Amino acid sequence: MSDNFKEYGQQVIRNSRTLCNELINRGYKVVTGGTDTHLFSVDLRSVGLNGSKAEKVLEEISIAVNKNTCPGDKSALNPSGIRIGTPALTSRNFKEKDILVVADFIDRGFKLAIEISKSAKGTTLKDFKENMHEEVYQNKIKELREQVENFASQYPMPGFGEW
């Protein structure tokens, strides 16, 4: 009921809408076409990617998302999307301008996942992970992870004092 918590909740929504709209502007399909809440799902089928592969690359570059099924998926074991939420970013004092940088990192992570997927010897997640460990991709992952972590280090980590 505090004014601080109400402002936090409003900022979570503003951040979620900003991230959602920016990914839509970059050509990604959001399952609901937008968001009015703290989270949304991105359907990656149209860019030739699935949720498991996208989640794996984003995880490797220090961005936490969850693979998630989308309407039309046949199996939860092979989801076509990811779910993204903004409460954690908002808790670190991210504002809309910061969220635009996050959208760029996510976009770059998706594009890297597509690149890795296209050059894999097979189509399974196992093939993808094996390909991901090739030196060329490990170097790209490392470079992007360092950029993400350097950017994120500017913001306080709740509960960790001088993080």
mmCIF file of N, CA and C in Angstrom, residues 15-155:
data_model
loop_
_atom_site.group_PDB
_atom_site.id
_atom_site.type_symbol
_atom_site.label_atom_id
_atom_site.label_comp_id
_atom_site.label_asym_id
_atom_site.label_seq_id
_atom_site.Cartn_x
_atom_site.Cartn_y
_atom_site.Cartn_z
ATOM 1 N N ASN A 15 8.549 -0.739 -17.749
ATOM 2 C CA ASN A 15 9.718 -1.461 -18.264
ATOM 3 C C ASN A 15 9.295 -2.640 -19.136
ATOM 4 N N SER A 16 8.283 -3.378 -18.705
ATOM 5 C CA SER A 16 7.808 -4.517 -19.474
ATOM 6 C C SER A 16 7.278 -4.072 -20.835
ATOM 7 N N ARG A 17 6.487 -3.026 -20.840
ATOM 8 C CA ARG A 17 5.954 -2.507 -22.114
ATOM 9 C C ARG A 17 7.074 -2.025 -23.030
ATOM 10 N N THR A 18 8.058 -1.351 -22.455
ATOM 11 C CA THR A 18 9.186 -0.849 -23.253
ATOM 12 C C THR A 18 9.945 -2.005 -23.886
ATOM 13 N N LEU A 19 10.265 -3.027 -23.102
ATOM 14 C CA LEU A 19 11.002 -4.180 -23.624
ATOM 15 C C LEU A 19 10.184 -4.922 -24.669
ATOM 16 N N CYS A 20 8.933 -5.147 -24.377
ATOM 17 C CA CYS A 20 8.036 -5.833 -25.302
ATOM 18 C C CYS A 20 7.941 -5.076 -26.633
ATOM 19 N N ASN A 21 7.670 -3.790 -26.561
ATOM 20 C CA ASN A 21 7.519 -2.989 -27.781
ATOM 21 C C ASN A 21 8.811 -2.919 -28.576
ATOM 22 N N GLU A 22 9.943 -2.847 -27.887
ATOM 23 C CA GLU A 22 11.220 -2.783 -28.603
ATOM 24 C C GLU A 22 11.505 -4.096 -29.322
ATOM 25 N N LEU A 23 11.196 -5.223 -28.702
ATOM 26 C CA LEU A 23 11.401 -6.500 -29.387
ATOM 27 C C LEU A 23 10.448 -6.643 -30.574
ATOM 28 N N ILE A 24 9.223 -6.170 -30.419
ATOM 29 C CA ILE A 24 8.293 -6.167 -31.555
ATOM 30 C C ILE A 24 8.855 -5.299 -32.682
ATOM 31 N N ASN A 25 9.360 -4.114 -32.339
ATOM 32 C CA ASN A 25 9.947 -3.218 -33.343
ATOM 33 C C ASN A 25 11.134 -3.850 -34.058
ATOM 34 N N ARG A 26 11.797 -4.782 -33.391
ATOM 35 C CA ARG A 26 12.955 -5.460 -33.985
ATOM 36 C C ARG A 26 12.546 -6.715 -34.766
ATOM 37 N N GLY A 27 11.240 -6.954 -34.878
ATOM 38 C CA GLY A 27 10.757 -8.033 -35.715
ATOM 39 C C GLY A 27 10.364 -9.313 -35.008
ATOM 40 N N TYR A 28 10.352 -9.320 -33.698
ATOM 41 C CA TYR A 28 9.966 -10.525 -32.964
ATOM 42 C C TYR A 28 8.464 -10.516 -32.710
ATOM 43 N N LYS A 29 7.898 -11.712 -32.628
ATOM 44 C CA LYS A 29 6.462 -11.857 -32.415
ATOM 45 C C LYS A 29 6.190 -12.097 -30.934
ATOM 46 N N VAL A 30 5.415 -11.207 -30.340
ATOM 47 C CA VAL A 30 4.982 -11.389 -28.959
ATOM 48 C C VAL A 30 3.630 -12.086 -29.016
ATOM 49 N N VAL A 31 3.487 -13.149 -28.225
ATOM 50 C CA VAL A 31 2.305 -14.009 -28.295
ATOM 51 C C VAL A 31 1.007 -13.212 -28.204
ATOM 52 N N THR A 32 0.931 -12.258 -27.297
ATOM 53 C CA THR A 32 -0.297 -11.497 -27.093
ATOM 54 C C THR A 32 -0.309 -10.172 -27.865
ATOM 55 N N GLY A 33 0.744 -9.900 -28.611
ATOM 56 C CA GLY A 33 0.820 -8.661 -29.368
ATOM 57 C C GLY A 33 1.258 -7.464 -28.538
ATOM 58 N N GLY A 34 1.505 -7.654 -27.271
ATOM 59 C CA GLY A 34 1.922 -6.584 -26.365
ATOM 60 C C GLY A 34 1.789 -7.071 -24.935
ATOM 61 N N THR A 35 1.906 -6.160 -23.987
ATOM 62 C CA THR A 35 1.744 -6.554 -22.584
ATOM 63 C C THR A 35 1.178 -5.420 -21.749
ATOM 64 N N ASP A 36 0.402 -5.787 -20.765
ATOM 65 C CA ASP A 36 -0.098 -4.863 -19.743
ATOM 66 C C ASP A 36 0.349 -5.335 -18.367
ATOM 67 N N THR A 37 1.260 -6.317 -18.350
ATOM 68 C CA THR A 37 1.692 -6.903 -17.088
ATOM 69 C C THR A 37 3.211 -6.862 -16.965
ATOM 70 N N HIS A 38 3.705 -7.584 -15.990
ATOM 71 C CA HIS A 38 5.128 -7.608 -15.690
ATOM 72 C C HIS A 38 5.912 -8.558 -16.586
ATOM 73 N N LEU A 39 5.231 -9.297 -17.457
ATOM 74 C CA LEU A 39 5.929 -10.258 -18.303
ATOM 75 C C LEU A 39 5.215 -10.436 -19.630
ATOM 76 N N PHE A 40 5.891 -11.135 -20.534
ATOM 77 C CA PHE A 40 5.324 -11.450 -21.841
ATOM 78 C C PHE A 40 6.103 -12.612 -22.436
ATOM 79 N N SER A 41 5.520 -13.244 -23.456
ATOM 80 C CA SER A 41 6.168 -14.367 -24.138
ATOM 81 C C SER A 41 6.474 -13.983 -25.574
ATOM 82 N N VAL A 42 7.669 -14.374 -26.021
ATOM 83 C CA VAL A 42 8.103 -14.136 -27.393
ATOM 84 C C VAL A 42 8.101 -15.473 -28.121
ATOM 85 N N ASP A 43 7.386 -15.529 -29.241
ATOM 86 C CA ASP A 43 7.342 -16.717 -30.092
ATOM 87 C C ASP A 43 8.457 -16.585 -31.119
ATOM 88 N N LEU A 44 9.418 -17.486 -31.066
ATOM 89 C CA LEU A 44 10.621 -17.361 -31.898
ATOM 90 C C LEU A 44 10.582 -18.192 -33.182
ATOM 91 N N ARG A 45 9.478 -18.844 -33.461
ATOM 92 C CA ARG A 45 9.397 -19.675 -34.664
ATOM 93 C C ARG A 45 9.667 -18.874 -35.935
ATOM 94 N N SER A 46 9.176 -17.655 -35.982
ATOM 95 C CA SER A 46 9.303 -16.861 -37.214
ATOM 96 C C SER A 46 10.746 -16.487 -37.536
ATOM 97 N N VAL A 47 11.645 -16.586 -36.557
ATOM 98 C CA VAL A 47 13.057 -16.273 -36.820
ATOM 99 C C VAL A 47 13.913 -17.542 -36.862
ATOM 100 N N GLY A 48 13.248 -18.708 -36.865
ATOM 101 C CA GLY A 48 13.972 -19.962 -36.993
ATOM 102 C C GLY A 48 14.677 -20.409 -35.726
ATOM 103 N N LEU A 49 14.098 -20.106 -34.590
ATOM 104 C CA LEU A 49 14.716 -20.430 -33.314
ATOM 105 C C LEU A 49 13.671 -21.067 -32.411
ATOM 106 N N ASN A 50 14.108 -21.782 -31.393
ATOM 107 C CA ASN A 50 13.155 -22.271 -30.404
ATOM 108 C C ASN A 50 13.541 -21.750 -29.023
ATOM 109 N N GLY A 51 12.656 -21.937 -28.073
ATOM 110 C CA GLY A 51 12.861 -21.389 -26.742
ATOM 111 C C GLY A 51 14.041 -21.988 -26.006
ATOM 112 N N SER A 52 14.290 -23.269 -26.190
ATOM 113 C CA SER A 52 15.397 -23.930 -25.497
ATOM 114 C C SER A 52 16.746 -23.364 -25.928
ATOM 115 N N LYS A 53 16.904 -23.170 -27.223
ATOM 116 C CA LYS A 53 18.172 -22.638 -27.738
ATOM 117 C C LYS A 53 18.351 -21.177 -27.350
ATOM 118 N N ALA A 54 17.276 -20.399 -27.439
ATOM 119 C CA ALA A 54 17.351 -18.990 -27.049
ATOM 120 C C ALA A 54 17.678 -18.867 -25.564
ATOM 121 N N GLU A 55 16.999 -19.657 -24.742
ATOM 122 C CA GLU A 55 17.243 -19.630 -23.297
ATOM 123 C C GLU A 55 18.699 -19.959 -22.992
ATOM 124 N N LYS A 56 19.247 -20.965 -23.676
ATOM 125 C CA LYS A 56 20.621 -21.407 -23.418
ATOM 126 C C LYS A 56 21.624 -20.301 -23.719
ATOM 127 N N VAL A 57 21.482 -19.648 -24.864
ATOM 128 C CA VAL A 57 22.424 -18.576 -25.209
ATOM 129 C C VAL A 57 22.260 -17.391 -24.269
ATOM 130 N N LEU A 58 21.016 -16.987 -23.994
ATOM 131 C CA LEU A 58 20.811 -15.860 -23.075
ATOM 132 C C LEU A 58 21.364 -16.171 -21.694
ATOM 133 N N GLU A 59 21.196 -17.388 -21.250
ATOM 134 C CA GLU A 59 21.761 -17.808 -19.960
ATOM 135 C C GLU A 59 23.283 -17.669 -19.981
ATOM 136 N N GLU A 60 23.903 -18.069 -21.069
ATOM 137 C CA GLU A 60 25.363 -17.992 -21.202
ATOM 138 C C GLU A 60 25.879 -16.553 -21.213
ATOM 139 N N ILE A 61 25.023 -15.600 -21.603
ATOM 140 C CA ILE A 61 25.451 -14.193 -21.606
ATOM 141 C C ILE A 61 24.893 -13.438 -20.401
ATOM 142 N N SER A 62 24.465 -14.199 -19.388
ATOM 143 C CA SER A 62 24.000 -13.645 -18.100
ATOM 144 C C SER A 62 22.669 -12.903 -18.173
ATOM 145 N N ILE A 63 21.778 -13.382 -19.032
ATOM 146 C CA ILE A 63 20.415 -12.857 -19.084
ATOM 147 C C ILE A 63 19.474 -14.010 -18.752
ATOM 148 N N ALA A 64 18.678 -13.829 -17.703
ATOM 149 C CA ALA A 64 17.784 -14.895 -17.249
ATOM 150 C C ALA A 64 16.402 -14.761 -17.879
ATOM 151 N N VAL A 65 15.996 -15.784 -18.602
ATOM 152 C CA VAL A 65 14.643 -15.911 -19.154
ATOM 153 C C VAL A 65 14.250 -17.377 -18.983
ATOM 154 N N ASN A 66 13.022 -17.698 -19.331
ATOM 155 C CA ASN A 66 12.568 -19.087 -19.287
ATOM 156 C C ASN A 66 12.028 -19.495 -20.639
ATOM 157 N N LYS A 67 12.415 -20.692 -21.087
ATOM 158 C CA LYS A 67 11.772 -21.232 -22.284
ATOM 159 C C LYS A 67 10.310 -21.445 -21.939
ATOM 160 N N ASN A 68 9.450 -21.297 -22.930
ATOM 161 C CA ASN A 68 8.019 -21.360 -22.661
ATOM 162 C C ASN A 68 7.278 -21.798 -23.917
ATOM 163 N N THR A 69 6.240 -22.586 -23.722
ATOM 164 C CA THR A 69 5.434 -22.979 -24.870
ATOM 165 C C THR A 69 4.610 -21.796 -25.371
ATOM 166 N N CYS A 70 4.268 -21.882 -26.629
ATOM 167 C CA CYS A 70 3.418 -20.882 -27.279
ATOM 168 C C CYS A 70 2.248 -21.613 -27.923
ATOM 169 N N PRO A 71 1.168 -20.899 -28.204
ATOM 170 C CA PRO A 71 0.036 -21.547 -28.871
ATOM 171 C C PRO A 71 0.482 -22.266 -30.144
ATOM 172 N N GLY A 72 0.045 -23.509 -30.287
ATOM 173 C CA GLY A 72 0.402 -24.312 -31.455
ATOM 174 C C GLY A 72 1.554 -25.274 -31.207
ATOM 175 N N ASP A 73 2.253 -25.129 -30.091
ATOM 176 C CA ASP A 73 3.335 -26.061 -29.789
ATOM 177 C C ASP A 73 2.767 -27.459 -29.577
ATOM 178 N N LYS A 74 3.493 -28.456 -30.039
ATOM 179 C CA LYS A 74 3.060 -29.841 -29.898
ATOM 180 C C LYS A 74 3.592 -30.481 -28.614
ATOM 181 N N SER A 75 4.710 -29.940 -28.099
ATOM 182 C CA SER A 75 5.344 -30.548 -26.938
ATOM 183 C C SER A 75 5.994 -29.487 -26.057
ATOM 184 N N ALA A 76 5.822 -29.641 -24.760
ATOM 185 C CA ALA A 76 6.483 -28.742 -23.816
ATOM 186 C C ALA A 76 7.987 -29.005 -23.771
ATOM 187 N N LEU A 77 8.411 -30.146 -24.299
ATOM 188 C CA LEU A 77 9.832 -30.462 -24.334
ATOM 189 C C LEU A 77 10.557 -29.694 -25.438
ATOM 190 N N ASN A 78 9.811 -29.172 -26.383
ATOM 191 C CA ASN A 78 10.401 -28.386 -27.474
ATOM 192 C C ASN A 78 9.597 -27.095 -27.629
ATOM 193 N N PRO A 79 9.697 -26.191 -26.653
ATOM 194 C CA PRO A 79 8.897 -24.962 -26.692
ATOM 195 C C PRO A 79 9.424 -23.979 -27.733
ATOM 196 N N SER A 80 8.522 -23.233 -28.309
ATOM 197 C CA SER A 80 8.933 -22.298 -29.360
ATOM 198 C C SER A 80 9.157 -20.883 -28.854
ATOM 199 N N GLY A 81 9.008 -20.668 -27.565
ATOM 200 C CA GLY A 81 9.149 -19.301 -27.087
ATOM 201 C C GLY A 81 9.917 -19.179 -25.791
ATOM 202 N N ILE A 82 10.039 -17.930 -25.386
ATOM 203 C CA ILE A 82 10.622 -17.606 -24.084
ATOM 204 C C ILE A 82 9.714 -16.630 -23.365
ATOM 205 N N ARG A 83 9.793 -16.668 -22.063
ATOM 206 C CA ARG A 83 9.040 -15.745 -21.219
ATOM 207 C C ARG A 83 10.037 -14.784 -20.588
ATOM 208 N N ILE A 84 9.706 -13.504 -20.680
ATOM 209 C CA ILE A 84 10.580 -12.454 -20.154
ATOM 210 C C ILE A 84 9.791 -11.622 -19.153
ATOM 211 N N GLY A 85 10.396 -11.338 -18.017
ATOM 212 C CA GLY A 85 9.775 -10.483 -17.005
ATOM 213 C C GLY A 85 10.712 -9.355 -16.606
ATOM 214 N N THR A 86 10.143 -8.287 -16.070
ATOM 215 C CA THR A 86 10.963 -7.130 -15.713
ATOM 216 C C THR A 86 11.058 -6.804 -14.222
ATOM 217 N N PRO A 87 10.431 -7.539 -13.304
ATOM 218 C CA PRO A 87 10.578 -7.177 -11.891
ATOM 219 C C PRO A 87 12.024 -7.159 -11.393
ATOM 220 N N ALA A 88 12.832 -8.144 -11.775
ATOM 221 C CA ALA A 88 14.221 -8.173 -11.288
ATOM 222 C C ALA A 88 15.002 -6.957 -11.779
ATOM 223 N N LEU A 89 14.809 -6.590 -13.035
ATOM 224 C CA LEU A 89 15.500 -5.409 -13.571
ATOM 225 C C LEU A 89 15.025 -4.141 -12.866
ATOM 226 N N THR A 90 13.734 -4.059 -12.630
ATOM 227 C CA THR A 90 13.168 -2.890 -11.961
ATOM 228 C C THR A 90 13.693 -2.802 -10.524
ATOM 229 N N SER A 91 13.858 -3.941 -9.880
ATOM 230 C CA SER A 91 14.404 -3.948 -8.515
ATOM 231 C C SER A 91 15.839 -3.434 -8.471
ATOM 232 N N ARG A 92 16.514 -3.469 -9.602
ATOM 233 C CA ARG A 92 17.882 -2.936 -9.693
ATOM 234 C C ARG A 92 17.885 -1.491 -10.202
ATOM 235 N N ASN A 93 16.721 -0.875 -10.241
ATOM 236 C CA ASN A 93 16.548 0.528 -10.637
ATOM 237 C C ASN A 93 16.689 0.794 -12.127
ATOM 238 N N PHE A 94 16.422 -0.215 -12.960
ATOM 239 C CA PHE A 94 16.414 0.009 -14.404
ATOM 240 C C PHE A 94 15.187 0.841 -14.751
ATOM 241 N N LYS A 95 15.386 1.787 -15.657
ATOM 242 C CA LYS A 95 14.306 2.606 -16.199
ATOM 243 C C LYS A 95 14.183 2.294 -17.696
ATOM 244 N N GLU A 96 13.252 2.944 -18.361
ATOM 245 C CA GLU A 96 12.981 2.639 -19.766
ATOM 246 C C GLU A 96 14.223 2.760 -20.656
ATOM 247 N N LYS A 97 15.037 3.765 -20.451
ATOM 248 C CA LYS A 97 16.244 3.934 -21.292
ATOM 249 C C LYS A 97 17.200 2.756 -21.102
ATOM 250 N N ASP A 98 17.258 2.222 -19.900
ATOM 251 C CA ASP A 98 18.110 1.059 -19.624
ATOM 252 C C ASP A 98 17.531 -0.195 -20.267
ATOM 253 N N ILE A 99 16.226 -0.291 -20.276
ATOM 254 C CA ILE A 99 15.536 -1.443 -20.861
ATOM 255 C C ILE A 99 15.807 -1.520 -22.365
ATOM 256 N N LEU A 100 15.960 -0.376 -23.010
ATOM 257 C CA LEU A 100 16.294 -0.385 -24.440
ATOM 258 C C LEU A 100 17.651 -1.043 -24.680
ATOM 259 N N VAL A 101 18.587 -0.846 -23.770
ATOM 260 C CA VAL A 101 19.901 -1.498 -23.866
ATOM 261 C C VAL A 101 19.729 -3.000 -23.665
ATOM 262 N N VAL A 102 18.901 -3.383 -22.707
ATOM 263 C CA VAL A 102 18.619 -4.799 -22.461
ATOM 264 C C VAL A 102 18.006 -5.430 -23.717
ATOM 265 N N ALA A 103 17.083 -4.731 -24.357
ATOM 266 C CA ALA A 103 16.465 -5.246 -25.594
ATOM 267 C C ALA A 103 17.530 -5.499 -26.656
ATOM 268 N N ASP A 104 18.505 -4.626 -26.735
ATOM 269 C CA ASP A 104 19.579 -4.815 -27.707
ATOM 270 C C ASP A 104 20.401 -6.058 -27.368
ATOM 271 N N PHE A 105 20.708 -6.262 -26.090
ATOM 272 C CA PHE A 105 21.443 -7.462 -25.687
ATOM 273 C C PHE A 105 20.646 -8.726 -26.017
ATOM 274 N N ILE A 106 19.354 -8.709 -25.738
ATOM 275 C CA ILE A 106 18.508 -9.873 -26.032
ATOM 276 C C ILE A 106 18.474 -10.135 -27.533
ATOM 277 N N ASP A 107 18.298 -9.097 -28.322
ATOM 278 C CA ASP A 107 18.288 -9.221 -29.777
ATOM 279 C C ASP A 107 19.604 -9.824 -30.266
ATOM 280 N N ARG A 108 20.707 -9.332 -29.746
ATOM 281 C CA ARG A 108 22.016 -9.857 -30.142
ATOM 282 C C ARG A 108 22.173 -11.317 -29.706
ATOM 283 N N GLY A 109 21.625 -11.660 -28.533
ATOM 284 C CA GLY A 109 21.656 -13.047 -28.087
ATOM 285 C C GLY A 109 20.839 -13.947 -28.997
ATOM 286 N N PHE A 110 19.648 -13.494 -29.391
ATOM 287 C CA PHE A 110 18.824 -14.264 -30.326
ATOM 288 C C PHE A 110 19.561 -14.471 -31.643
ATOM 289 N N LYS A 111 20.159 -13.421 -32.161
ATOM 290 C CA LYS A 111 20.863 -13.525 -33.442
ATOM 291 C C LYS A 111 22.047 -14.480 -33.349
ATOM 292 N N LEU A 112 22.739 -14.464 -32.223
ATOM 293 C CA LEU A 112 23.837 -15.407 -32.020
ATOM 294 C C LEU A 112 23.303 -16.835 -31.949
ATOM 295 N N ALA A 113 22.199 -17.036 -31.270
ATOM 296 C CA ALA A 113 21.591 -18.369 -31.191
ATOM 297 C C ALA A 113 21.186 -18.863 -32.583
ATOM 298 N N ILE A 114 20.657 -17.977 -33.400
ATOM 299 C CA ILE A 114 20.286 -18.348 -34.772
ATOM 300 C C ILE A 114 21.535 -18.752 -35.555
ATOM 301 N N GLU A 115 22.596 -17.978 -35.409
ATOM 302 C CA GLU A 115 23.861 -18.276 -36.097
ATOM 303 C C GLU A 115 24.398 -19.646 -35.674
ATOM 304 N N ILE A 116 24.399 -19.900 -34.375
ATOM 305 C CA ILE A 116 24.877 -21.186 -33.862
ATOM 306 C C ILE A 116 24.000 -22.319 -34.385
ATOM 307 N N SER A 117 22.699 -22.110 -34.373
ATOM 308 C CA SER A 117 21.751 -23.132 -34.809
ATOM 309 C C SER A 117 21.931 -23.476 -36.283
ATOM 310 N N LYS A 118 22.129 -22.453 -37.104
ATOM 311 C CA LYS A 118 22.277 -22.680 -38.544
ATOM 312 C C LYS A 118 23.541 -23.453 -38.892
ATOM 313 N N SER A 119 24.577 -23.317 -38.076
ATOM 314 C CA SER A 119 25.823 -24.006 -38.391
ATOM 315 C C SER A 119 25.976 -25.333 -37.651
ATOM 316 N N ALA A 120 24.992 -25.707 -36.843
ATOM 317 C CA ALA A 120 25.056 -26.980 -36.118
ATOM 318 C C ALA A 120 24.923 -28.145 -37.092
ATOM 319 N N LYS A 121 25.529 -29.255 -36.725
ATOM 320 C CA LYS A 121 25.507 -30.440 -37.596
ATOM 321 C C LYS A 121 24.150 -31.133 -37.612
ATOM 322 N N GLY A 122 23.325 -30.870 -36.603
ATOM 323 C CA GLY A 122 21.996 -31.453 -36.522
ATOM 324 C C GLY A 122 21.014 -30.434 -35.983
ATOM 325 N N THR A 123 19.811 -30.873 -35.687
ATOM 326 C CA THR A 123 18.768 -29.935 -35.258
ATOM 327 C C THR A 123 18.410 -30.042 -33.778
ATOM 328 N N THR A 124 18.997 -31.004 -33.070
ATOM 329 C CA THR A 124 18.629 -31.203 -31.667
ATOM 330 C C THR A 124 19.309 -30.183 -30.757
ATOM 331 N N LEU A 125 18.796 -30.080 -29.544
ATOM 332 C CA LEU A 125 19.418 -29.203 -28.554
ATOM 333 C C LEU A 125 20.828 -29.691 -28.233
ATOM 334 N N LYS A 126 21.020 -30.990 -28.233
ATOM 335 C CA LYS A 126 22.356 -31.562 -27.996
ATOM 336 C C LYS A 126 23.321 -31.088 -29.086
ATOM 337 N N ASP A 127 22.895 -31.140 -30.347
ATOM 338 C CA ASP A 127 23.731 -30.664 -31.460
ATOM 339 C C ASP A 127 24.048 -29.181 -31.284
ATOM 340 N N PHE A 128 23.034 -28.425 -30.892
ATOM 341 C CA PHE A 128 23.196 -26.978 -30.689
ATOM 342 C C PHE A 128 24.235 -26.706 -29.607
ATOM 343 N N LYS A 129 24.106 -27.405 -28.471
ATOM 344 C CA LYS A 129 25.045 -27.200 -27.361
ATOM 345 C C LYS A 129 26.469 -27.572 -27.758
ATOM 346 N N GLU A 130 26.611 -28.655 -28.500
ATOM 347 C CA GLU A 130 27.945 -29.045 -28.975
ATOM 348 C C GLU A 130 28.526 -27.959 -29.868
ATOM 349 N N ASN A 131 27.731 -27.438 -30.755
ATOM 350 C CA ASN A 131 28.183 -26.392 -31.667
ATOM 351 C C ASN A 131 28.512 -25.102 -30.905
ATOM 352 N N MET A 132 27.746 -24.851 -29.872
ATOM 353 C CA MET A 132 27.945 -23.651 -29.062
ATOM 354 C C MET A 132 29.326 -23.636 -28.414
ATOM 355 N N HIS A 133 29.902 -24.814 -28.207
ATOM 356 C CA HIS A 133 31.199 -24.905 -27.538
ATOM 357 C C HIS A 133 32.380 -24.730 -28.487
ATOM 358 N N GLU A 134 32.103 -24.525 -29.773
ATOM 359 C CA GLU A 134 33.199 -24.245 -30.697
ATOM 360 C C GLU A 134 33.808 -22.894 -30.341
ATOM 361 N N GLU A 135 35.097 -22.783 -30.559
ATOM 362 C CA GLU A 135 35.847 -21.590 -30.128
ATOM 363 C C GLU A 135 35.259 -20.295 -30.674
ATOM 364 N N VAL A 136 34.855 -20.288 -31.923
ATOM 365 C CA VAL A 136 34.324 -19.062 -32.517
ATOM 366 C C VAL A 136 33.093 -18.573 -31.747
ATOM 367 N N TYR A 137 32.223 -19.504 -31.348
ATOM 368 C CA TYR A 137 31.014 -19.114 -30.617
ATOM 369 C C TYR A 137 31.315 -18.820 -29.155
ATOM 370 N N GLN A 138 32.246 -19.548 -28.569
ATOM 371 C CA GLN A 138 32.619 -19.246 -27.192
ATOM 372 C C GLN A 138 33.196 -17.839 -27.078
ATOM 373 N N ASN A 139 33.954 -17.415 -28.071
ATOM 374 C CA ASN A 139 34.503 -16.052 -28.078
ATOM 375 C C ASN A 139 33.390 -15.015 -28.203
ATOM 376 N N LYS A 140 32.420 -15.274 -29.068
ATOM 377 C CA LYS A 140 31.294 -14.347 -29.232
ATOM 378 C C LYS A 140 30.449 -14.292 -27.967
ATOM 379 N N ILE A 141 30.216 -15.442 -27.358
ATOM 380 C CA ILE A 141 29.451 -15.502 -26.109
ATOM 381 C C ILE A 141 30.177 -14.738 -25.014
ATOM 382 N N LYS A 142 31.475 -14.970 -24.894
ATOM 383 C CA LYS A 142 32.272 -14.301 -23.854
ATOM 384 C C LYS A 142 32.224 -12.783 -24.030
ATOM 385 N N GLU A 143 32.393 -12.321 -25.248
ATOM 386 C CA GLU A 143 32.371 -10.878 -25.518
ATOM 387 C C GLU A 143 31.020 -10.261 -25.154
ATOM 388 N N LEU A 144 29.946 -10.914 -25.548
ATOM 389 C CA LEU A 144 28.613 -10.400 -25.255
ATOM 390 C C LEU A 144 28.312 -10.470 -23.761
ATOM 391 N N ARG A 145 28.709 -11.560 -23.101
ATOM 392 C CA ARG A 145 28.512 -11.690 -21.656
ATOM 393 C C ARG A 145 29.244 -10.569 -20.906
ATOM 394 N N GLU A 146 30.462 -10.261 -21.315
ATOM 395 C CA GLU A 146 31.214 -9.181 -20.671
ATOM 396 C C GLU A 146 30.498 -7.842 -20.836
ATOM 397 N N GLN A 147 29.927 -7.597 -21.999
ATOM 398 C CA GLN A 147 29.181 -6.356 -22.225
ATOM 399 C C GLN A 147 27.938 -6.302 -21.332
ATOM 400 N N VAL A 148 27.218 -7.416 -21.251
ATOM 401 C CA VAL A 148 26.018 -7.480 -20.407
ATOM 402 C C VAL A 148 26.405 -7.245 -18.946
ATOM 403 N N GLU A 149 27.419 -7.943 -18.473
ATOM 404 C CA GLU A 149 27.808 -7.831 -17.071
ATOM 405 C C GLU A 149 28.377 -6.471 -16.734
ATOM 406 N N ASN A 150 29.127 -5.868 -17.646
ATOM 407 C CA ASN A 150 29.636 -4.515 -17.415
ATOM 408 C C ASN A 150 28.495 -3.516 -17.318
ATOM 409 N N PHE A 151 27.506 -3.659 -18.176
ATOM 410 C CA PHE A 151 26.344 -2.780 -18.123
ATOM 411 C C PHE A 151 25.577 -2.981 -16.823
ATOM 412 N N ALA A 152 25.302 -4.241 -16.483
ATOM 413 C CA ALA A 152 24.507 -4.548 -15.287
ATOM 414 C C ALA A 152 25.221 -4.143 -14.003
ATOM 415 N N SER A 153 26.537 -4.137 -14.008
ATOM 416 C CA SER A 153 27.287 -3.816 -12.791
ATOM 417 C C SER A 153 27.105 -2.365 -12.350
ATOM 418 N N GLN A 154 26.534 -1.545 -13.190
ATOM 419 C CA GLN A 154 26.263 -0.148 -12.835
ATOM 420 C C GLN A 154 25.056 -0.015 -11.907
ATOM 421 N N TYR A 155 24.303 -1.095 -11.734
ATOM 422 C CA TYR A 155 23.048 -1.044 -10.994
ATOM 423 C C TYR A 155 23.155 -1.890 -9.727
#
